[in-house]
Coordinates of C-alpha atoms and ligand atoms in Angstrom, one line a residue:
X1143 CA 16.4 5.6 -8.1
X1144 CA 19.7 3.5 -7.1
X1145 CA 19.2 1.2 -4.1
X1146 CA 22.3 -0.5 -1.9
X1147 CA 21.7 -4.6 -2.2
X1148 CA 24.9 -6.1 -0.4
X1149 CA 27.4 -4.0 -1.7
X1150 CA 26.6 -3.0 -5.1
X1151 CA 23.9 0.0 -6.4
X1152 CA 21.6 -1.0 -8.7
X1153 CA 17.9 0.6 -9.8
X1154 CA 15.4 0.4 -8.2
X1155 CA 12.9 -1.7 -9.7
X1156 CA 15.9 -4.2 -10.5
X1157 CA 16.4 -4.8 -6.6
X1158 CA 15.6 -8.2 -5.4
X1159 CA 16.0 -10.3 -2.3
X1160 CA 15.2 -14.6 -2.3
X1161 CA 11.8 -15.6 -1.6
X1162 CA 13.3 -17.6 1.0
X1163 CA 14.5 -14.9 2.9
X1164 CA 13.2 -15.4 6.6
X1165 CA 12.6 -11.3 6.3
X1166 CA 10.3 -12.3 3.5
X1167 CA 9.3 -15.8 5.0
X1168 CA 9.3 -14.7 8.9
X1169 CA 9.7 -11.2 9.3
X1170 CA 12.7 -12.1 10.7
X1171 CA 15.3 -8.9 10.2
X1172 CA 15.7 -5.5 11.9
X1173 CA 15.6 -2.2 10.1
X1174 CA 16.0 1.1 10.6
X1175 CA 14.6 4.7 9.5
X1176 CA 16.9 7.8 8.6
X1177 CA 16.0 11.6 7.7
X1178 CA 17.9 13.0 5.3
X1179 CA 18.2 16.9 5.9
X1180 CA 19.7 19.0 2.9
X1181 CA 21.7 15.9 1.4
X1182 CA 22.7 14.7 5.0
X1183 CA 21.8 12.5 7.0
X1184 CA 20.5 12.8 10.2
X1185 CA 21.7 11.2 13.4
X1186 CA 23.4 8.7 11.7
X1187 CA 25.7 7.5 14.6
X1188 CA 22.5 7.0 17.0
X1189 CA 20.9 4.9 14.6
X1190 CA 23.2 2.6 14.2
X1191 CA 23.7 2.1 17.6
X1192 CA 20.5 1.1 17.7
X1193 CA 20.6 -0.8 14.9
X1194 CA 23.8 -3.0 16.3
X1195 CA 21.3 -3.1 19.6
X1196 CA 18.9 -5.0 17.4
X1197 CA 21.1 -7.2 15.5
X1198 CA 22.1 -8.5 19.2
X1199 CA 18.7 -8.5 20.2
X1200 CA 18.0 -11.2 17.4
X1201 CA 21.5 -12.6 17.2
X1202 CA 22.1 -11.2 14.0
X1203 CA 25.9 -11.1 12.9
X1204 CA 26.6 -7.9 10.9
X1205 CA 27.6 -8.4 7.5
X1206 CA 29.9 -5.0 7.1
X1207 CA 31.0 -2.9 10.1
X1208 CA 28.7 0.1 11.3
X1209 CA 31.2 2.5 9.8
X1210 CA 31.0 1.0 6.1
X1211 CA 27.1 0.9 6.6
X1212 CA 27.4 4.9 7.5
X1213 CA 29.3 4.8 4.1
X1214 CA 27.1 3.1 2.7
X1215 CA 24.1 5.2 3.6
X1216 CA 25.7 8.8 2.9
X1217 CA 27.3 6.5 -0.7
X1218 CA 22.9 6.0 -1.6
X1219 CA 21.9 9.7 -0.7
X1220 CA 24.9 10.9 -2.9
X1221 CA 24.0 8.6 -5.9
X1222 CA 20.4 9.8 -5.5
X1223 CA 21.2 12.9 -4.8
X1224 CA 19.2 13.0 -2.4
X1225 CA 18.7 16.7 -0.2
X1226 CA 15.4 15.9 1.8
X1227 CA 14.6 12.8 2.4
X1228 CA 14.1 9.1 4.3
X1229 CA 16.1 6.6 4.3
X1230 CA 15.1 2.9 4.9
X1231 CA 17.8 0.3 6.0
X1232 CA 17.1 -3.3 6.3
X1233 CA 18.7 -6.1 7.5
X1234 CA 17.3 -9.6 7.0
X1235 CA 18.2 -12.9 7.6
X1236 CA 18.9 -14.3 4.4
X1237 CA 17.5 -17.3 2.7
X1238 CA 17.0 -20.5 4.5
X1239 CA 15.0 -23.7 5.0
X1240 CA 11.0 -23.3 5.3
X1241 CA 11.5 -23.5 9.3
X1242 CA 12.1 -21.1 11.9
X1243 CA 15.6 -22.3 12.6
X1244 CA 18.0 -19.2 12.0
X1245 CA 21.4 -20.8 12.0
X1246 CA 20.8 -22.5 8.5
X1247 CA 20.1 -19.1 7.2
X1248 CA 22.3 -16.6 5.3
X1249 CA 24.2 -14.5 4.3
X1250 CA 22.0 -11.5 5.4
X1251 CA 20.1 -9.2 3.1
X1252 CA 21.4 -5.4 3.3
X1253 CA 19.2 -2.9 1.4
X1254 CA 19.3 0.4 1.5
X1255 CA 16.7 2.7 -0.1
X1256 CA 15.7 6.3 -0.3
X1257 CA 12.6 8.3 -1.1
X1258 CA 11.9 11.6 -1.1
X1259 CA 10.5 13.2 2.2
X1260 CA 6.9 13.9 1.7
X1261 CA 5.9 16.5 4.5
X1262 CA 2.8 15.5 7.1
X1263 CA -0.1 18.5 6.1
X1264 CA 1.0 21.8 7.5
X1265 CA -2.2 21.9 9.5
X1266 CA -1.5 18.7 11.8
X1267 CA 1.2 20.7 12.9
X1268 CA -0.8 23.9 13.1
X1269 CA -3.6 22.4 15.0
X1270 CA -2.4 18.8 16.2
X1271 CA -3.5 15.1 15.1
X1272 CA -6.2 12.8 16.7
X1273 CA -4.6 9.7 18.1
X1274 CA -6.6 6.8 19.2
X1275 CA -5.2 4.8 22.4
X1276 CA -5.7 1.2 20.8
X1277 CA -7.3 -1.6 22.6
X1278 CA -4.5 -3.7 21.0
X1279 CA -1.5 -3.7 23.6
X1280 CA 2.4 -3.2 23.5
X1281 CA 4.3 -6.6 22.7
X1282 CA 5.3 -8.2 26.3
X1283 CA 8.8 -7.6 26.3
X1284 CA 9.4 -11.3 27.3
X1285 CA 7.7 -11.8 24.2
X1286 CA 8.8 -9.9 21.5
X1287 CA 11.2 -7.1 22.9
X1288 CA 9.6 -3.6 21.3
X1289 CA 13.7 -2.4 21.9
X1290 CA 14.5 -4.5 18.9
X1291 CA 13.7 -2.8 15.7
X1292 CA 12.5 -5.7 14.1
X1293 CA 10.8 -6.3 10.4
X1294 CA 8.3 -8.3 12.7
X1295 CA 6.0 -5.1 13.2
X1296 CA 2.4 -7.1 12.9
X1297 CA 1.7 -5.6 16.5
X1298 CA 2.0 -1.9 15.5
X1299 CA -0.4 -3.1 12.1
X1300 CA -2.8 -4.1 13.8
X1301 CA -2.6 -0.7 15.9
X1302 CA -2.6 1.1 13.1
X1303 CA -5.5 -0.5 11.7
X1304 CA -7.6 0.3 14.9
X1305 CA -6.8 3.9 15.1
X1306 CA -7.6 4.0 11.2
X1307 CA -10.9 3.0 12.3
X1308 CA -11.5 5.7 15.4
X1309 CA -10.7 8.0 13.1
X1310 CA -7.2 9.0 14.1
X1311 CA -3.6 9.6 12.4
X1312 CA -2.0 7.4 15.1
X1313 CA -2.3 4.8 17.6
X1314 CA -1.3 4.6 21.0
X1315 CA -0.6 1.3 22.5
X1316 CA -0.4 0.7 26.4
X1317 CA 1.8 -1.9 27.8
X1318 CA -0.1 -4.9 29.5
X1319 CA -0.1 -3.4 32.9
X1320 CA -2.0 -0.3 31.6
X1321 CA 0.5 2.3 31.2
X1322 CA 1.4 4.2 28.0
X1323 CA 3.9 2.5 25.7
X1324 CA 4.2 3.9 22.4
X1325 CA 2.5 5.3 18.9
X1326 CA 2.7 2.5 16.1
X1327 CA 6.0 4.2 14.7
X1328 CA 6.2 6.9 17.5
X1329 CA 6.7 7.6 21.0
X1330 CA 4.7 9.9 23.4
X1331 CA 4.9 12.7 25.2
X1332 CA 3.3 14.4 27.5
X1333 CA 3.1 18.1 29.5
X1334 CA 2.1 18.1 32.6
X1335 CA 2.1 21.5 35.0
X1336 CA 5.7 22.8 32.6
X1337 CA 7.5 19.4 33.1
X1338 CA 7.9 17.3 29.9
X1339 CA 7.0 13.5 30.4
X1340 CA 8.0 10.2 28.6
X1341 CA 7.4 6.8 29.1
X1342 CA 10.8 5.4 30.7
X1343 CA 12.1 2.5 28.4
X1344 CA 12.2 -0.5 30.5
X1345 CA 11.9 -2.9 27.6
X1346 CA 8.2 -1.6 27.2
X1347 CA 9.0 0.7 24.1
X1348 CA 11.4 1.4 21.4
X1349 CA 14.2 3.8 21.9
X1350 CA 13.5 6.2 19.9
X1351 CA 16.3 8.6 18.3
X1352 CA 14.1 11.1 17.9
X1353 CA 12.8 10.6 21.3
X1354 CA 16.2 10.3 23.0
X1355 CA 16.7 13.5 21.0
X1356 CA 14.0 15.6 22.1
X1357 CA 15.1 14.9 25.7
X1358 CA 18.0 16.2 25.2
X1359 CA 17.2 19.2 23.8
X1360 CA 14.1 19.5 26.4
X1361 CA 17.3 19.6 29.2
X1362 CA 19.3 21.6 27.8
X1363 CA 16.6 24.4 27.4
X1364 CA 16.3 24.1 31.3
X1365 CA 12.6 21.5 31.5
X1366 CA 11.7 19.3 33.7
X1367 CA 12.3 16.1 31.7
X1368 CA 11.0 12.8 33.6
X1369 CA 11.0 9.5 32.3
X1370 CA 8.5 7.6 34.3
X1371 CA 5.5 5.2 33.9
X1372 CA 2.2 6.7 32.5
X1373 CA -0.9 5.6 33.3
X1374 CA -3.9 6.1 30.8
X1375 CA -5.4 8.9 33.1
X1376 CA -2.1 11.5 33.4
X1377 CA -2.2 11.4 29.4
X1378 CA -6.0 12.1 29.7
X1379 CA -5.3 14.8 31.7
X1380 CA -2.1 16.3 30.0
X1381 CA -2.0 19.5 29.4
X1382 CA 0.1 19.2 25.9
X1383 CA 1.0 15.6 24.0
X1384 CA 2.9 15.4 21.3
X1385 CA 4.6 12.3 19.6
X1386 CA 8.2 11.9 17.7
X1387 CA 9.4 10.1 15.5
X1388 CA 12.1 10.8 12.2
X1389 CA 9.7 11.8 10.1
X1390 CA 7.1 13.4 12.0
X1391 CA 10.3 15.5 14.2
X1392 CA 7.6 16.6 16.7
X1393 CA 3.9 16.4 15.9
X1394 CA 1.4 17.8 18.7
X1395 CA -1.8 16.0 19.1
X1396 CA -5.2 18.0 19.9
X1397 CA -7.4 15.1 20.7
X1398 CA -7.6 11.4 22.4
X1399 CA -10.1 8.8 21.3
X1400 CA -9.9 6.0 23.9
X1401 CA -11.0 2.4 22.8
X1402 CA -12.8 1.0 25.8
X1403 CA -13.0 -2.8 25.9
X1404 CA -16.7 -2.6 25.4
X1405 CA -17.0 -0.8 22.0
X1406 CA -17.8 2.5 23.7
X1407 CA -15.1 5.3 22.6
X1408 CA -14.3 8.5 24.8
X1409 CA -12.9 11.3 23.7
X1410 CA -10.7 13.7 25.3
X1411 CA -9.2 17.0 24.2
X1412 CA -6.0 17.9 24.4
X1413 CA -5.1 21.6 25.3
X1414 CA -5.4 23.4 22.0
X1415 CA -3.3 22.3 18.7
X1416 CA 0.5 23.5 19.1
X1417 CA 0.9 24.2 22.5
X1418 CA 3.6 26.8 24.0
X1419 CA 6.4 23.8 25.3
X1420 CA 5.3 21.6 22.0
X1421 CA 6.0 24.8 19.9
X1422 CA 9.6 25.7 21.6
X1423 CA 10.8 21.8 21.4
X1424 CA 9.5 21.7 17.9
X1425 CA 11.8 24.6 16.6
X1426 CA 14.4 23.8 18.8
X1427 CA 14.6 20.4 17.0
X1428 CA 14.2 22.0 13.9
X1429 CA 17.1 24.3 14.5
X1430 CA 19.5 21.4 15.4
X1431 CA 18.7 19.3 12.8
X1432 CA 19.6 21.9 10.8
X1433 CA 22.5 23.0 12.3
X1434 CA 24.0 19.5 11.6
X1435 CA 24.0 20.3 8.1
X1436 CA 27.7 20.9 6.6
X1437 CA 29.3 19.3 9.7
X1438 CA 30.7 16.3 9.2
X1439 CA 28.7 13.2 11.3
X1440 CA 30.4 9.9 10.2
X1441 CA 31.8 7.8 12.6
Ligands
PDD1859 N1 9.5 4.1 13.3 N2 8.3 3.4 18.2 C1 8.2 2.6 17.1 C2 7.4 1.3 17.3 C3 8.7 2.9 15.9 O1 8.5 2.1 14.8 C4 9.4 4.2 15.8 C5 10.0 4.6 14.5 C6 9.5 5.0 16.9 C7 10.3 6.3 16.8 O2 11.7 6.1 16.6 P1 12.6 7.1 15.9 O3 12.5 8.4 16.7 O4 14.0 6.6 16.1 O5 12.1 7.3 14.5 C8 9.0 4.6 18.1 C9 10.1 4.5 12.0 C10 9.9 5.9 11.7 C11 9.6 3.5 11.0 O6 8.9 2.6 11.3 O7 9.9 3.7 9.8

């Protein structure tokens, strides 16, 4: 397996960054995560958009332009001839002094890796995931803004590890003000009455491609697509939720177990595994992403 290190590909196991990289030292870097659909991939120009949107967000400078990084990318899927597919771009600060001062630091660290996609179990599409709302909140955005895709993801570990405890596949944070934020590495959604609901960005969440995606589609079959603050009780009382991310494309959930600050857990069923508007937004999206395949989506 070739990986790109700043320029060159070299195996895998021969890849190394400095152990004074701030990524290393500080998870101090943004990165980004790409789907690779028959030896493509997949909404390439929207993630790097978002990636540029982080590197600002941190005052990263970009080492290469985003059209050499698209090169770049399709150059590792090519070598690895890769057909399905993630790919996993970071971008780190480079090395620098023990010390949180940035401007010492440098030149950034670009890596580019791939791995084959290993497929979520057919049956959490076919009947839906559990997904624990965590007692461990969203990041303030006048903390650390959840719009910047940074390496710095200790708030969606310790998510993680709290829904691993309830018992569920994924976490849902809420922001600080109670209303729905995100998934640990995915955003919500929720069905309410035939309209499809999202939390509105805001600064609370990440933009998610996939997300962003999904919307799309959702309006240009004719839904209802409102982004709007969620409070804990619509998504107890949602009809259908589902969550996206570039792996997971869409992945329904069948059941809420909500952490309540006292140790006492409630849970909540949601409709019944795949529901009818998760189904038709699932297949749409799988229908577009493979409709991108043979068309050319560089910059
Ligand atoms: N994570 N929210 C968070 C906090 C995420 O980390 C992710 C993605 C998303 C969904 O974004 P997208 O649709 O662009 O994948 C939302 C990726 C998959 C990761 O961490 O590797």
């Amino acid at each position: 397996v070739l990986a790109f290190v700043n320029g060159k590909l070299i195996p895998e196991e021969r890849a190394t960054v400095s152990i004074r990289d701030h990524g290393f030292l500080y998870g101090d870097g943004v990165y980004e995560t790409l789907r690779v659909y028959s030896g493509r991939a997949f909404l390439v120009r929207e993630h790097l958009k978002r990636l540029a949107h982080s590197m600002r967000g941190i005052g990263l400078k970009p080492p290469m332009s985003l059209e050499k990084i698209a090169q770049a990318i399709d150059r590792v899927v090519r070598a690895n001839r890769a057909e399905e597919a993630v790919v996993r771009l970071t971008l780190s600060r480079g090395p620098g002094p023990y010390a949180f001062d940035p401007f010492p630091c440098g030149p950034p660290n670009l890596v580019i890796s791939v791995r084959p996609f290993e497929p979520y179990p057919i049956s959490f599409y076919q009947r839906g995931i559990v997904a624990a709302v965590v007692s461990v909140r969203r990041n303030s955005p006048r903390s650390l803004p959840p719009h910047v895709k940074s390496t710095s993801c200790l708030n969606g570990i310790l998510a993680k590890v709290e829904s691993k405890r309830l018992g569920a596949q994924e976490g849902i944070m809420l922001t600080l003000e109670d209303n729905l934020a995100e998934g640990t590495v995915s955003n919500v959604f929720v069905v309410k009455k035939g309209a499809i609901m999202t939390p509105a960005l805001e600064g609370h969440l990440l933009a998610g491609v996939t997300r962003e995606w999904v919307c799309r589609l959702a309006r240009r079959a004719g839904y209802r697509v409102l982004e709007r603050k969620i409070p804990l009780g619509l998504l107890a009382s949602a009809d259908e939720v589902f969550l996206t991310n570039t792996t997971m494309e869409i992945m329904p959930v069948r059941r809420l177990v909500v952490a309540a600050s006292r140790g006492a857990r409630r849970r909540v069923e949601v409709g019944t595994g795949m529901g009818p508007v998760t189904e038709d937004l699932f297949w749409r999206f799988r229908l577009s992403a493979e409709a991108q395949v043979g068309k050319e989506q560089l910059f």
